[in-house]
Coordinates of C-alpha atoms in Angstrom, one line a residue:
Chain A
Q131 CA -8.7 0.9 13.4
S132 CA -6.0 2.3 11.4
V133 CA -2.4 2.9 13.2
L134 CA -2.1 6.2 11.3
T135 CA -5.4 8.4 11.7
Q136 CA -6.9 10.3 8.7
P137 CA -9.9 12.5 8.4
P138 CA -12.8 10.5 6.4
S139 CA -13.6 13.4 4.2
V140 CA -12.4 16.6 2.9
S141 CA -13.9 19.1 0.3
G142 CA -13.0 22.2 -1.4
A143 CA -13.8 24.1 -4.6
P144 CA -11.8 24.2 -7.6
G145 CA -8.7 26.3 -7.3
Q146 CA -8.9 26.1 -3.4
R147 CA -6.3 24.8 -1.1
V148 CA -7.1 21.5 1.0
T149 CA -5.1 19.5 3.4
I150 CA -5.2 16.3 4.7
S151 CA -3.8 15.4 8.0
C152 CA -2.0 12.0 9.0
T153 CA -1.9 11.6 12.9
G154 CA 0.6 8.8 14.3
S155 CA 2.4 8.2 17.4
T156 CA 6.1 7.9 18.8
S157 CA 6.4 4.4 17.3
N158 CA 6.0 5.4 13.6
I159 CA 6.0 9.2 12.4
G160 CA 7.4 10.5 15.8
A161 CA 10.2 7.7 15.8
G162 CA 11.5 9.3 12.4
Y163 CA 10.2 7.2 10.1
D164 CA 9.1 8.6 6.7
V165 CA 5.5 9.3 5.6
H166 CA 4.4 8.4 2.1
W167 CA 1.1 9.4 0.2
Y168 CA -0.9 7.5 -2.4
Q169 CA -3.7 8.8 -4.7
Q170 CA -6.4 6.2 -5.7
L171 CA -8.8 7.2 -8.3
P172 CA -12.0 5.3 -8.5
G173 CA -11.8 1.7 -9.8
T174 CA -8.1 2.1 -10.0
A175 CA -4.9 0.7 -8.3
P176 CA -3.2 3.1 -5.7
K177 CA -0.4 5.5 -7.1
L178 CA 2.6 6.8 -5.4
L179 CA 2.3 10.7 -4.9
I180 CA 4.6 11.8 -2.1
Y181 CA 7.3 9.7 -0.9
G182 CA 9.9 10.5 2.3
N183 CA 7.5 13.0 3.7
S184 CA 7.9 15.7 0.7
N185 CA 9.5 14.5 -2.5
R186 CA 7.3 14.1 -5.6
P187 CA 7.8 11.2 -7.9
S188 CA 8.3 12.3 -11.6
G189 CA 5.0 13.3 -13.5
V190 CA 3.2 14.3 -10.1
P191 CA 2.0 18.0 -10.0
D192 CA 3.8 20.3 -8.0
R193 CA 0.0 21.0 -6.7
F194 CA 0.7 18.5 -4.1
S195 CA 2.9 18.9 -1.3
G196 CA 3.9 16.8 1.7
S197 CA 5.3 18.0 5.4
T198 CA 5.8 16.2 8.6
S199 CA 6.0 17.6 12.2
G200 CA 6.1 15.7 15.4
T201 CA 4.2 12.9 15.3
S202 CA 1.8 13.8 12.2
A203 CA 2.3 14.4 8.5
S204 CA 0.2 16.3 6.0
L205 CA -0.6 16.5 2.4
A206 CA -1.6 19.6 0.7
I207 CA -3.3 20.0 -2.6
T208 CA -3.2 23.7 -4.0
G209 CA -5.1 24.7 -6.6
L210 CA -7.7 21.9 -6.3
Q211 CA -8.7 20.6 -9.9
A212 CA -11.5 18.1 -10.7
E213 CA -9.5 15.0 -11.7
D214 CA -8.1 15.5 -8.0
E215 CA -11.2 14.1 -6.7
A216 CA -10.1 10.7 -5.2
D217 CA -9.0 8.7 -2.2
Y218 CA -5.7 9.5 -0.3
Y219 CA -3.8 7.4 1.9
C220 CA -0.8 7.9 4.1
Q221 CA 1.7 5.1 4.9
S222 CA 4.7 5.0 7.1
Y223 CA 6.6 2.4 9.1
D224 CA 5.8 1.1 13.0
S225 CA 8.1 -0.2 15.1
S226 CA 7.2 -1.4 18.9
L227 CA 7.6 -3.9 21.1
S228 CA 4.9 -5.7 19.9
G229 CA 6.8 -5.9 16.3
S230 CA 7.4 -4.1 13.3
K231 CA 5.1 -3.5 10.0
V232 CA 4.1 -1.2 7.5
V233 CA 1.2 0.9 8.3
F234 CA -1.4 2.7 6.5
G235 CA -3.8 5.2 7.4
G236 CA -7.9 4.7 6.9
G237 CA -7.9 7.0 3.8
T238 CA -9.3 10.6 3.0
K239 CA -12.0 11.0 0.1
V240 CA -11.3 14.4 -1.4
T241 CA -14.4 15.9 -3.0
V242 CA -14.1 18.7 -5.3
L243 CA -17.3 20.8 -5.1
Chain B
E116 CA 8.2 -0.1 -18.0
V117 CA 7.5 -1.5 -14.7
Q118 CA 4.8 -4.2 -14.9
L119 CA 2.9 -6.2 -11.8
V120 CA 0.1 -8.6 -13.2
E121 CA -1.8 -10.4 -10.4
S122 CA -3.7 -13.6 -11.0
G123 CA -5.2 -16.2 -9.1
G124 CA -8.4 -14.6 -7.3
G125 CA -11.7 -16.1 -7.1
L126 CA -14.6 -17.1 -4.8
V127 CA -13.5 -19.7 -2.2
Q128 CA -15.5 -21.1 0.8
P129 CA -14.8 -20.1 4.2
G130 CA -11.7 -22.6 5.4
G131 CA -10.4 -22.9 2.0
S132 CA -7.4 -22.0 0.1
L133 CA -6.1 -19.9 -2.6
R134 CA -2.7 -19.2 -4.3
L135 CA -2.1 -15.9 -5.6
S136 CA 0.6 -14.8 -8.5
C137 CA 2.2 -11.7 -9.4
A138 CA 4.1 -11.9 -12.4
A139 CA 6.6 -8.8 -12.9
S140 CA 8.3 -7.5 -15.8
G141 CA 10.3 -4.1 -16.6
F142 CA 13.0 -4.4 -13.9
T143 CA 15.4 -6.6 -12.2
F144 CA 12.9 -8.7 -9.8
S145 CA 15.4 -10.2 -7.6
R146 CA 16.9 -7.1 -6.2
Y147 CA 13.6 -5.9 -4.8
V148 CA 11.4 -6.2 -1.8
I149 CA 7.9 -6.9 -3.1
N150 CA 4.7 -7.0 -1.0
W151 CA 1.0 -7.8 -0.8
V152 CA -1.4 -5.2 0.1
R153 CA -5.3 -5.6 0.1
Q154 CA -8.4 -3.7 -0.1
A155 CA -11.5 -4.9 1.5
P156 CA -14.7 -3.5 -0.4
G157 CA -15.3 -0.1 0.4
K158 CA -12.5 0.0 2.6
G159 CA -8.9 1.2 3.0
L160 CA -5.6 -0.2 2.5
E161 CA -4.0 -2.9 4.9
W162 CA -0.5 -4.1 4.1
V163 CA -0.8 -8.0 4.4
S164 CA 3.0 -9.6 3.7
G165 CA 6.2 -8.5 2.3
I166 CA 9.4 -10.4 1.0
S167 CA 12.9 -9.5 0.9
N168 CA 14.9 -9.9 -2.4
S169 CA 17.4 -12.8 -2.5
V170 CA 17.7 -13.5 0.9
G171 CA 14.2 -14.4 1.3
S172 CA 13.1 -12.8 4.7
T173 CA 9.3 -12.6 5.1
Y174 CA 7.2 -10.6 7.1
Y175 CA 3.6 -10.6 8.0
A176 CA 0.6 -8.7 9.4
D177 CA -0.8 -10.0 12.6
S178 CA -4.1 -10.7 10.6
V179 CA -2.6 -13.1 8.5
K180 CA 0.4 -14.6 10.4
G181 CA 0.0 -18.5 10.4
R182 CA -2.5 -18.4 7.8
F183 CA -0.5 -16.9 4.6
T184 CA 2.6 -17.7 3.2
I185 CA 4.5 -15.2 0.9
S186 CA 7.2 -16.6 -1.3
R187 CA 8.9 -15.9 -4.7
D188 CA 10.6 -17.5 -7.5
N189 CA 13.3 -15.1 -8.9
S190 CA 13.9 -17.4 -11.9
K191 CA 10.4 -17.1 -13.2
N192 CA 10.0 -13.2 -11.9
T193 CA 7.0 -14.2 -9.9
L194 CA 5.8 -13.5 -6.4
Y195 CA 3.2 -15.7 -4.6
L196 CA 0.8 -15.5 -1.6
Q197 CA -0.5 -19.2 -0.4
M198 CA -3.6 -18.3 1.5
T199 CA -5.0 -21.1 3.7
S200 CA -8.0 -21.2 6.6
L201 CA -9.7 -18.3 4.5
R202 CA -12.1 -16.1 6.7
A203 CA -15.0 -13.8 5.2
E204 CA -12.8 -11.0 6.3
D205 CA -10.0 -11.8 4.3
T206 CA -12.3 -11.0 1.1
A207 CA -10.8 -8.1 -0.6
V208 CA -8.8 -6.8 -3.8
Y209 CA -5.0 -8.0 -3.4
Y210 CA -2.4 -5.8 -4.9
C211 CA 1.4 -6.7 -5.3
A212 CA 3.3 -3.8 -4.8
K213 CA 7.2 -3.1 -5.5
A214 CA 9.0 -1.4 -2.5
Y215 CA 11.5 1.2 -3.8
S216 CA 14.5 -0.4 -2.0
G217 CA 14.4 -2.3 1.3
Y218 CA 11.5 -3.5 3.6
E219 CA 11.9 -0.8 6.4
N220 CA 11.1 3.0 6.0
N221 CA 10.1 2.4 2.5
W222 CA 7.6 2.9 -0.2
F223 CA 5.9 1.4 -2.7
D224 CA 6.5 2.8 -6.3
S225 CA 4.7 0.3 -8.3
W226 CA 1.4 -1.3 -8.0
G227 CA -0.6 -4.3 -10.0
Q228 CA -4.1 -3.7 -10.7
G229 CA -5.2 -6.3 -8.3
T230 CA -7.4 -9.6 -8.1
L231 CA -10.4 -10.0 -6.0
V232 CA -10.6 -12.6 -3.5
T233 CA -14.0 -13.4 -2.3
V234 CA -14.6 -15.8 0.8
S235 CA -17.9 -16.9 0.9
S236 CA -20.5 -19.8 1.4

């Protein structure tokens, strides 16, 4: 069971907007640790999509955007395209009495209808 | 261009050992925290271990603590993961991933292509 909770799947038609939630707790997102997002196309390694909650690396289309609120974060994809069909993972840092560690969400599969 | 190339994966019996390597190029290897992240077949990403730059502080997930050892050779620009007492649940593709800067509250800006470790009799 992942420390960060994501929906297993979301879907949308081309051109639509979809959002992926990433729910954490007061020991990670709620503690002020940043959230980062990765895209994993089928059969490939993950690729950084969003860092520091809402920043896009060079080359990432502005159709992708990230935000945080309280103990949760969201990734939005606007103008959904066929090439966006992939798995998406959120990542943060967790610090509690039991220790500190990097944590990932369980991943969300985006399907373009 | 940053490149991370993993090697050393393969089939190993339960209880066995294996050493993974990650050869880095395109950046000043000694300055960065490098991590291992794994992905079991059909499953999500799991952070395994990380090692700081020159100081060499190490960090481990509870699932591998005491069984895996991360190390680095900055003179060879290479990261290692020594895995012992392997279990079926360690079966996964192992990626090395470069952190943008430090260990805490950081992200992975470059990833290797991964190497598959299969633990089975």
